[in-house]
XYZ file of C-alpha atoms in Angstrom:
539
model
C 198.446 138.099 -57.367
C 198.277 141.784 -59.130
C 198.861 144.526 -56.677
C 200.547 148.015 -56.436
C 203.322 146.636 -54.146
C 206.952 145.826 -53.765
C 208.204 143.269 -56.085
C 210.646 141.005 -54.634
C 212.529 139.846 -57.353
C 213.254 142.967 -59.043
C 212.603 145.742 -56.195
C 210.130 147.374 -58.172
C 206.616 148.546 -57.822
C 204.218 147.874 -60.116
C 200.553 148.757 -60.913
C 197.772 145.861 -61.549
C 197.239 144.675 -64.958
C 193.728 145.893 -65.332
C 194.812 149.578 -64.274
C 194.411 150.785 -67.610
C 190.704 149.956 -67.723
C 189.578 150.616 -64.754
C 191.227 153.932 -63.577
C 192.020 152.503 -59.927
C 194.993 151.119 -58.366
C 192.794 148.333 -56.830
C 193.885 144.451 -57.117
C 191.548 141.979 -58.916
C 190.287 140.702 -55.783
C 189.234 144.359 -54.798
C 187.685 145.047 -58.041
C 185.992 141.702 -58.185
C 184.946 141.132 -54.337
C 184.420 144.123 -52.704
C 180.960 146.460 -53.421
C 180.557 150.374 -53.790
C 178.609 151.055 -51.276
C 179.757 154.114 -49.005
C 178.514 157.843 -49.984
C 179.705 160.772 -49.434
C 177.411 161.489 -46.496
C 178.647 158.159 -44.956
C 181.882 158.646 -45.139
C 181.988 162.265 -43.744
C 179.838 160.947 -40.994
C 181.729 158.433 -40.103
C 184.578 160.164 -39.938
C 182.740 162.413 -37.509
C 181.473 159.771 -35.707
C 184.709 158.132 -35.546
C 186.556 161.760 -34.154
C 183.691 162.252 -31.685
C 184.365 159.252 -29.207
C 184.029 158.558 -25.469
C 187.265 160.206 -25.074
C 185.064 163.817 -25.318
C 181.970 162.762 -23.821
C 183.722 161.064 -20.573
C 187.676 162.316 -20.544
C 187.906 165.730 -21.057
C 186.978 166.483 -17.396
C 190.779 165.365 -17.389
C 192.350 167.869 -19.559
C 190.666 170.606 -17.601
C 191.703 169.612 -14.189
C 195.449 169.017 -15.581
C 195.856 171.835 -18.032
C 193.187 174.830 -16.970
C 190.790 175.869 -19.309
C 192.994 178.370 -21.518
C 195.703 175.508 -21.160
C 193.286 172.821 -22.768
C 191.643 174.899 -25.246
C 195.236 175.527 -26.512
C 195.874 172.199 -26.628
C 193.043 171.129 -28.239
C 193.734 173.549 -31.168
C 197.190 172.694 -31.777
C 196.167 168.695 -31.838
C 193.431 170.260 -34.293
C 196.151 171.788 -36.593
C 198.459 168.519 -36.441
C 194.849 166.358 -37.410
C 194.190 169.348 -40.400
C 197.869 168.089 -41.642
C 197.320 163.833 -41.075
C 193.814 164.421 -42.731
C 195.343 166.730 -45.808
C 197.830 164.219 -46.291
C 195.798 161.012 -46.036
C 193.626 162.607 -48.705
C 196.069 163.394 -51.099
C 197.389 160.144 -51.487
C 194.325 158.223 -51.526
C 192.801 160.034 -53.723
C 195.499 158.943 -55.696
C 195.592 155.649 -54.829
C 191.606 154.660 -52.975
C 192.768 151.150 -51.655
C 191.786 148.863 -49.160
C 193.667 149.272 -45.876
C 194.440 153.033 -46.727
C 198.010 154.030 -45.057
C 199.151 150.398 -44.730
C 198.664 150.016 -48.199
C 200.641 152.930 -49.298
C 203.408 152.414 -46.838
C 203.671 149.130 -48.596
C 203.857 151.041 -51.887
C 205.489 154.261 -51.526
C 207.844 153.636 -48.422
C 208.476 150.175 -47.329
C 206.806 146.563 -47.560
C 208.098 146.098 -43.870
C 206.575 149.445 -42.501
C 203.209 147.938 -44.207
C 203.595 144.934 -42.483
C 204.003 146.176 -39.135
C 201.850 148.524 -39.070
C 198.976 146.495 -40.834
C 199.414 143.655 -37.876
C 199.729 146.395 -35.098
C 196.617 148.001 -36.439
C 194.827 144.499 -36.810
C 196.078 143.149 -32.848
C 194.688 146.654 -31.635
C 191.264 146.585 -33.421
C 190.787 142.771 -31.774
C 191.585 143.995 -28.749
C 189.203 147.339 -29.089
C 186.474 145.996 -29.558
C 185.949 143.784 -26.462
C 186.923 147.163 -24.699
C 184.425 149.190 -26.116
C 181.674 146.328 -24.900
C 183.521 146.469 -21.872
C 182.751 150.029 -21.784
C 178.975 149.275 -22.306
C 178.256 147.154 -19.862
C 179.625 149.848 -17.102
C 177.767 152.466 -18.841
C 174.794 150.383 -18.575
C 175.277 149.877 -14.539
C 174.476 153.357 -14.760
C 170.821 152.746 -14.771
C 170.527 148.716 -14.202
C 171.866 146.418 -11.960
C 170.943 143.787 -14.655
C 174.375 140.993 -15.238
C 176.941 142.785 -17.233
C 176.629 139.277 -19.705
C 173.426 139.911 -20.794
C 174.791 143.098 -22.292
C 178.167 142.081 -23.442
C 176.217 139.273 -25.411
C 174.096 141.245 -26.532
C 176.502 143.752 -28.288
C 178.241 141.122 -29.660
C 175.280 140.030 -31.372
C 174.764 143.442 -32.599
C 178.679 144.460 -33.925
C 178.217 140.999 -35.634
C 174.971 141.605 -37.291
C 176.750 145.055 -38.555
C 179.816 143.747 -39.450
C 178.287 140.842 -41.591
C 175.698 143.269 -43.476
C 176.129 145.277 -46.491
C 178.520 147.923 -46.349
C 175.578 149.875 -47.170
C 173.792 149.028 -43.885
C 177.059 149.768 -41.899
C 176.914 153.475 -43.065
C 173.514 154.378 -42.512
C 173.879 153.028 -38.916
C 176.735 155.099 -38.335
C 174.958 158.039 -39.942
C 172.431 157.887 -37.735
C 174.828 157.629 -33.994
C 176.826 160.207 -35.706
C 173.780 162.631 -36.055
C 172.455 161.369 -32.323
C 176.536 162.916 -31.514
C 176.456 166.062 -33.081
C 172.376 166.866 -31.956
C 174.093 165.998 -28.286
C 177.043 168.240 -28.294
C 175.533 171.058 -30.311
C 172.250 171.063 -27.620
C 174.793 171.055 -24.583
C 177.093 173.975 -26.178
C 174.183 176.107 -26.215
C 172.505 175.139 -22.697
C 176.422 175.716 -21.456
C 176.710 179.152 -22.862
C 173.577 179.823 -22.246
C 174.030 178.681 -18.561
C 177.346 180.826 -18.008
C 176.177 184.008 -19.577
C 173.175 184.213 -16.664
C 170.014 183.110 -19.152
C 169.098 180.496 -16.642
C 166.869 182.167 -14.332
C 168.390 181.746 -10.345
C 171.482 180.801 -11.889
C 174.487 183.513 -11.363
C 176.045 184.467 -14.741
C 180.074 183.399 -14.357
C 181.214 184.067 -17.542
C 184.624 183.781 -17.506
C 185.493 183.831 -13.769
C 187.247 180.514 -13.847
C 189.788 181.536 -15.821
C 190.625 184.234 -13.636
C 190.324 181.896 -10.434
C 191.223 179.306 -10.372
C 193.244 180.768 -13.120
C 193.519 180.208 -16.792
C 196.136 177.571 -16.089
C 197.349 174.538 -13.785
C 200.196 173.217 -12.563
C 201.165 169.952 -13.105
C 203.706 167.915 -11.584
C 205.984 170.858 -11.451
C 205.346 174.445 -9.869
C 205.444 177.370 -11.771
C 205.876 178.061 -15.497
C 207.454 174.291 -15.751
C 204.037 173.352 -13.807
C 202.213 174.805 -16.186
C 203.594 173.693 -19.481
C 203.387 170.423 -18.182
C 199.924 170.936 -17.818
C 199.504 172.072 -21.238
C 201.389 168.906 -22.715
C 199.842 166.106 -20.641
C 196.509 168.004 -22.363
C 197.971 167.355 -26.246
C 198.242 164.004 -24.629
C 194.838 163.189 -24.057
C 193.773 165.085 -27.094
C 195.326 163.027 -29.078
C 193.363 160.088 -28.206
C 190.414 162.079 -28.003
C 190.866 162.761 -32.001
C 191.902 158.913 -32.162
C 190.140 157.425 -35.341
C 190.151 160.170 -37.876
C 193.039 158.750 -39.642
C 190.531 155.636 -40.527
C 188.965 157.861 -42.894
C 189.958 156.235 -45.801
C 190.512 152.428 -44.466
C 187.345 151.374 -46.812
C 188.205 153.468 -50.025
C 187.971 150.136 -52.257
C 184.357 150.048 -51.199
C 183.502 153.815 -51.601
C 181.094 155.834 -54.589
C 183.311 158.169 -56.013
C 186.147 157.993 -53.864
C 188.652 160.693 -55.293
C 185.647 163.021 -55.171
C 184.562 161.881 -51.543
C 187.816 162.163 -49.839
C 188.793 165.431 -49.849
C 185.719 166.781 -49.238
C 185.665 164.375 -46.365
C 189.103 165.641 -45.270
C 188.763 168.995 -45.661
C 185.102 169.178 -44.141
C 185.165 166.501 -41.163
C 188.251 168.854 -39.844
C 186.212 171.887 -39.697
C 183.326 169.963 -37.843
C 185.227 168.155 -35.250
C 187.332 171.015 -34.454
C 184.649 173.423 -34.246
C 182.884 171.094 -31.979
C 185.622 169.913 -30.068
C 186.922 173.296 -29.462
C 183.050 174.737 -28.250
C 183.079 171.943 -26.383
C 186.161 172.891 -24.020
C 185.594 176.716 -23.992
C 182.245 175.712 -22.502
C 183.182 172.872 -19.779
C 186.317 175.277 -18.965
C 183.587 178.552 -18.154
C 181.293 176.577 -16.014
C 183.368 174.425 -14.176
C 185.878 175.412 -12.097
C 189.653 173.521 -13.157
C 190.178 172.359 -9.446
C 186.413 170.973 -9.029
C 187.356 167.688 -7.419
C 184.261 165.935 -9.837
C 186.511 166.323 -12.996
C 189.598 163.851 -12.286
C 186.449 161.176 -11.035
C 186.143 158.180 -13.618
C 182.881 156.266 -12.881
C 182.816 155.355 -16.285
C 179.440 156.557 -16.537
C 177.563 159.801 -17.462
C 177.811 160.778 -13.684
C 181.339 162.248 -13.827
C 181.082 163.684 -17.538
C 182.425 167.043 -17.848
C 179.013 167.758 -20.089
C 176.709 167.005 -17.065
C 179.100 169.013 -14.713
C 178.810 171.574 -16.861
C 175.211 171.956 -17.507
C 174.520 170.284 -13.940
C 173.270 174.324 -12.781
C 170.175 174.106 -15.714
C 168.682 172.206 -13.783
C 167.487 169.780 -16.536
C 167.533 166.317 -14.626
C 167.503 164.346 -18.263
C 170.597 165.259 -19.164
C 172.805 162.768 -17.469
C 170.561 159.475 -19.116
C 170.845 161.316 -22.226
C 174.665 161.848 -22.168
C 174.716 158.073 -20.853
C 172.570 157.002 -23.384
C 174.432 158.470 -26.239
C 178.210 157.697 -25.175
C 176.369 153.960 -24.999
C 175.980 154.403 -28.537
C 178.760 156.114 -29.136
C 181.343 152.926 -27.607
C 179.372 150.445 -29.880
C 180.386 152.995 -32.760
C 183.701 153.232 -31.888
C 183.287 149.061 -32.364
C 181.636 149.188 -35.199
C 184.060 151.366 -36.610
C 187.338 149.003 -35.091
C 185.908 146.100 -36.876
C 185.346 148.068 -40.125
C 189.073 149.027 -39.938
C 191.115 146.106 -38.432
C 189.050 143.668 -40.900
C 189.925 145.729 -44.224
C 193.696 146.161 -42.987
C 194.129 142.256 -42.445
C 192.097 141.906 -45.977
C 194.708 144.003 -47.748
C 197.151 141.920 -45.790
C 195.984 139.191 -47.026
C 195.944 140.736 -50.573
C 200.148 141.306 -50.259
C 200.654 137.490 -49.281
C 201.255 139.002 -45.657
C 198.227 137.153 -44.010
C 196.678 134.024 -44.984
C 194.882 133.871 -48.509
C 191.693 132.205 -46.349
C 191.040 136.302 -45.332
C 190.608 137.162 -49.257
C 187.298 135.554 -49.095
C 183.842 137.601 -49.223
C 180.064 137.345 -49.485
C 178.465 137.990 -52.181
C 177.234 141.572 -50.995
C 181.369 142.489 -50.645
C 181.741 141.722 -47.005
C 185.079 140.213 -46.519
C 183.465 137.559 -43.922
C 186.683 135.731 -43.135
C 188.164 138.631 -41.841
C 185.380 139.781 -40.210
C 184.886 136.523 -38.549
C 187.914 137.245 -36.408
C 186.944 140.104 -34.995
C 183.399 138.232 -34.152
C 185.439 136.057 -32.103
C 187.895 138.488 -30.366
C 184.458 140.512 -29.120
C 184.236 137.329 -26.868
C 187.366 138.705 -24.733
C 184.548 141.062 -22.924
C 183.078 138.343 -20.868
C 187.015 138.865 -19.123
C 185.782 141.994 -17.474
C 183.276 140.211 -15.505
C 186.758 138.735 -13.568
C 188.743 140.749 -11.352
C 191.845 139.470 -11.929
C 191.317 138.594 -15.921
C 190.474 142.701 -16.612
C 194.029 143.644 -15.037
C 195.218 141.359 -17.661
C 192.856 142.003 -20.592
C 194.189 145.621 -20.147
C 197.355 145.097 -20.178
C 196.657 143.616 -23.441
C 194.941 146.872 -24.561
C 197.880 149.040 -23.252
C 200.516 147.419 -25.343
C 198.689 149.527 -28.400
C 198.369 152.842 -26.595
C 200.055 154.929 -28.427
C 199.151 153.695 -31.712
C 197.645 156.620 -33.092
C 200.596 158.611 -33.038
C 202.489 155.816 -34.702
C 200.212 155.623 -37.595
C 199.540 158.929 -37.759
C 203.551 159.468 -38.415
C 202.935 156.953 -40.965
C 200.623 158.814 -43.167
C 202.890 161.511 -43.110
C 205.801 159.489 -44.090
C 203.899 158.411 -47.118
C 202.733 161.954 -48.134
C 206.343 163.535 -47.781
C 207.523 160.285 -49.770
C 204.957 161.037 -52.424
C 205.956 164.037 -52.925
C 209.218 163.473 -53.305
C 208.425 160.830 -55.746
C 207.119 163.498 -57.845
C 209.993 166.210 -57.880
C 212.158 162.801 -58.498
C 210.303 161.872 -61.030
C 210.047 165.606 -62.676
C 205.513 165.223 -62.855
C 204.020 168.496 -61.690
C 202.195 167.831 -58.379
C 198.935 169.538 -59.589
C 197.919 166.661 -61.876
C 197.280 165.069 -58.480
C 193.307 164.494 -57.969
C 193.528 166.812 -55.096
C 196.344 169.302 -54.056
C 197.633 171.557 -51.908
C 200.548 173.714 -52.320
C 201.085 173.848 -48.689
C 200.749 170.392 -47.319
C 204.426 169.155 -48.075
C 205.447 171.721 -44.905
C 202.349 170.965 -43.163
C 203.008 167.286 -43.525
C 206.631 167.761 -42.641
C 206.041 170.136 -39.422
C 203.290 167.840 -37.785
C 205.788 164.342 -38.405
C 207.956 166.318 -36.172
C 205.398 167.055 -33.218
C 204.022 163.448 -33.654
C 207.613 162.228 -33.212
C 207.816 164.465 -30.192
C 205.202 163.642 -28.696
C 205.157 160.288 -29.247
C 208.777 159.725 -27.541
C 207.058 162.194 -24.486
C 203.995 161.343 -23.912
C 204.560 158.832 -20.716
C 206.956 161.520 -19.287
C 205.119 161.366 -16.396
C 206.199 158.605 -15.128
C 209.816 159.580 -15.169
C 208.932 162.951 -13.280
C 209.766 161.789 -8.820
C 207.922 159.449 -7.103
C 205.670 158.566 -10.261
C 207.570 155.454 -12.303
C 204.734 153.089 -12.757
C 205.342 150.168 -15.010
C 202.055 149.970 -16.576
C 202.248 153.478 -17.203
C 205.108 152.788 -18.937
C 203.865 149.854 -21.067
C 201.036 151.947 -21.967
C 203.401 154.747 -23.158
C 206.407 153.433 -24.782
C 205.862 149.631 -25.550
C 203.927 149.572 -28.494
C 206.708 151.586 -30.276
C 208.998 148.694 -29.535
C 206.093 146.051 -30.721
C 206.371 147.958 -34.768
C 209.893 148.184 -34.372
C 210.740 144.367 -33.639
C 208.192 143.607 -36.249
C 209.422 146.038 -38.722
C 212.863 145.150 -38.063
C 211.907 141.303 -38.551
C 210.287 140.911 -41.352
C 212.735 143.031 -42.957
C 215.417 140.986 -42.145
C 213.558 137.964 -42.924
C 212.159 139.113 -46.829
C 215.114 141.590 -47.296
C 212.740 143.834 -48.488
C 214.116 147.625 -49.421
C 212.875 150.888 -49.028
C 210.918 151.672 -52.245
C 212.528 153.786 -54.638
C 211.017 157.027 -55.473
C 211.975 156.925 -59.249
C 210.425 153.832 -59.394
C 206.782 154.575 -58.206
C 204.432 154.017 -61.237
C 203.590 157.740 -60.807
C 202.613 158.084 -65.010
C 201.124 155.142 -65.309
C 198.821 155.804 -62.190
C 198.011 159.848 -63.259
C 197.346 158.913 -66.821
C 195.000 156.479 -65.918
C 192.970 158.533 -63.983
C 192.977 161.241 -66.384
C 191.799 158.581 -68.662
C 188.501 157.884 -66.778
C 187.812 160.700 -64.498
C 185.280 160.513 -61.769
C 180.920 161.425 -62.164
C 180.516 164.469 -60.150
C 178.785 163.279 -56.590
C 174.987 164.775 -56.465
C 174.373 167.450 -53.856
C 171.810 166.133 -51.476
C 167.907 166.847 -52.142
C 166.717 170.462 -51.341
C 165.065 168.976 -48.003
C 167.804 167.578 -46.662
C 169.822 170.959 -47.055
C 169.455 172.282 -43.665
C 171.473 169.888 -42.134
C 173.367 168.404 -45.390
C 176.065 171.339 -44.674
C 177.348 168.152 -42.344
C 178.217 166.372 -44.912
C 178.338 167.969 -48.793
């Protein structure tokens, strides 16, 4: 099978035959199977869609009450700078190399086959396992308004994420286009009612301003008293913001099937960032003016739109809709977030199946592009919902879910691996960086100072539960155990292929650049004059 992968037999790695022609490190199968269907306005929304998630809609109530609002908005902005780095990174090298399966495929290529391996099957076991938990989600959301059998929903969502996943991949981005926009129109309206609320412009309602962050105060104390307290605070909030951004790093899982992809990626990286971190960042200056960091409301978890930190915040408008529209719009925003799990978990277990590390069956598509083998797996794993209508089969279904927790970090380490290995492949190999599709002079320091903080907070963020009188196992499990899971996988399939780390001198690096520079890309059409005034998403 022709692939840009380890070779066993002589530890090298090698570009597919029809390189040459085609300009793309793709295999024949990807060439042949999959279909160009994803614009550049898809893909930046989806990567918007995928970065806004229940985790800001619901969760952030959290960050507030643990960190203070000067303690999360801090937070917040340094996760933002560490996600500027991951995204930089991710787009550098798949620009250069736009494959299916993104960062597993270029650990495969440019660090390890093993690393490829266990990531790919950690990020495949998580996606099965997220997507029955983002129904899950639904069905409480729902309870919200109904008292209707949580079944009726959980089948029909299922239906729905199958009808999705099975469609064009066409289809797949103008739906997600279209919750994306329902996102952004939702936070931008509630940033301005918030201000607008805390600077006095509702009439009867007192201006505040920015009295919470005098008292209360600008920080809490967590765990710990005093300064300690407080930088505890401020880390368990990097905590949660890094699941909050959870999903940006997909970006690229579906390059193979993208228009124009080393034109579409960076402006998707470089663009998305500003977006979600301008929005995310609004977001928490807002929730942290209006409400108050010790408001007992914020560490609540219905589940539902009745604890959200958005309709706290804009609770003293006065506008009663608000709460069924939040609730309305983090419904659509969970069945995203499955959408989005499917997309990704079924490309990573095709390219698995392209490197002989899953079975061949997976390889096969429709005639449209959509890898339906694949997909069919994660059709059947949506059925795991139906556990949360048992008490004692959630506890366990979650359990499930928690042994991926901290999976984010792990892969977001691993796009930064490849970057600082790519660019070390190039000083090895003497080729001047710029003739990359897209570069950055900076991003080998960027890349190298946010692996560190990913590292670090990866090994801390369950430090909680070593902190008196809080050990929890599950805690635990959710924290640490996953890093075990890639490790013994890693470590096994190593052992078991005697695969090598790849050397950097022997990365196809000429081959791959000359190619390119062979067939360069069509520029990628603004959008019509119409469209303009909210294009600026997007182009």
């Amino acid at each position: 099978m022709e692939k840009l992968t380890h070779v066993e037999s002589n530890d090298k790695v090698v570009a597919p035959e029809h390189l040459q022609a085609s300009g793309d490190v793709l295999t024949v199968h990807e060439e042949r199977d999959l279909k160009r269907g994803l614009s550049q306005r898809h893909v930046s929304m989806i990567a918007l869609a995928g970065a806004i998630g229940t985790g800001l809609f619901l969760s952030l109530g959290g960050s507030i009450s643990t960190g203070g609002p000067r303690g999360s908005l801090l937070g917040y902005l340094f996760i933002g700078l560490i996600v500027c780095a991951v995204q930089f990174a991710l787009g550098e090298v798949s620009t250069l190399l736009p494959v299916t399966g993104s960062f597993v495929q270029h650990a495969e290529a440019i660090t390890d086959p093993a690393l490829g391996f266990a990531l790919g099957w950690t990020i495949v076991y998580g996606t099965w396992l997220s997507i029955p938990s983002e129904i899950s989600a639904i069905c409480v959301l729902f309870g919200y308004w109904t008292d209707v059998n949580p079944s009726a929903w959980i089948m029909t969502f299922i239906v729905l994420t199958a009808l999705v996943a099975y469609s064009k991949i066409r289809y797949f981005g103008e739906i997600e286009f279209v919750l994306a926009i329902l996102k952004i129109l939702l936070i931008v309206g509630i940033i301005f009612l918030g201000l607008i609320t805390a600077l006095g412009g509702v009439r009867g309602v007192e201006r505040v301003g920015f009295r919470y962050w005098r008292d209360p105060g600008p920080f809490v104390p967590y765990i710990a008293e005093g300064s300690w307290g407080r930088f505890l605070g401020f880390w368990s909030v990097l905590i949660n913001a890094v699941f909050s951004f959870s999903g940006i790093e997909s970006i690229a899982m579906a390059a193979a099937e993208m228009k124009h992809p080393r034109a579409v990626i960076p402006k998707a990286c470089k663009r998305v960032f500003a977006r979600v971190a301008l929005f995310y960042v609004l977001a928490v200056l807002v929730v942290g003016m209006i409400v108050p960091s010790n408001d007992p409301r914020l560490a609540e978890d219905s589940g539902t739109a009745a604890t959200s930190p958005f309709v706290l915040a804009t609770a003293a408008a006065g506008v009663k809709a608000i709460p069924h529209i939040v609730n309305a719009v983090v419904i659509t925003s969970a069945w995203s977030s499955g959408n989005q799990a499917l997309l990704s978990g079924s490309r990573v277990l095709y390219s698995l199946a392209l490197k002989g590390q899953a079975p061949r069956l997976f390889l096969r598509t429709t005639r449209w592009g959509t890898p339906w083998a694949a997909v069919t797996t994660y059709v059947l794993s949506s059925f795991l919902a139906f556990m949360a209508l048992s008490s004692s089969a959630i506890t366990v279904f979650y359990w499930f879910v928690s042994l991926v927790g901290c999976g984010v970090l792990i892969s977001w380490s691993c796009v930064l691996v490849n970057h600082i290995r790519l660019r070390m492949a190039f000083r090895v190999q003497g080729i001047d960086p710029h003739r990359l599709p897209w570069h950055n002079s900076w991003t080998p320091y960027s890349s190298a100072v946010a692996l560190f903080f990913c590292i670090v907070i990866l090994l801390t963020n369950g430090f909680a539960v070593f902190t008196k009188g809080n050990w929890s196992v599950s805690g635990f499990i959710t924290a640490y155990l996953d890093i075990g899971l890639v490790a013994v996988v890693f470590l096994g399939w190593k052992l078991i292929k005697k695969t090598r780390w790849v050397h950097l001198a022997d990365i196809p690096l000429e081959e791959i650049l000359s190619a390119i520079e062979a067939l360069p890309e069509e520029k990628v059409k603004q959008s019509p004059r119409p469209l303009r005034f909210i294009s600026w998403l997007w182009d």
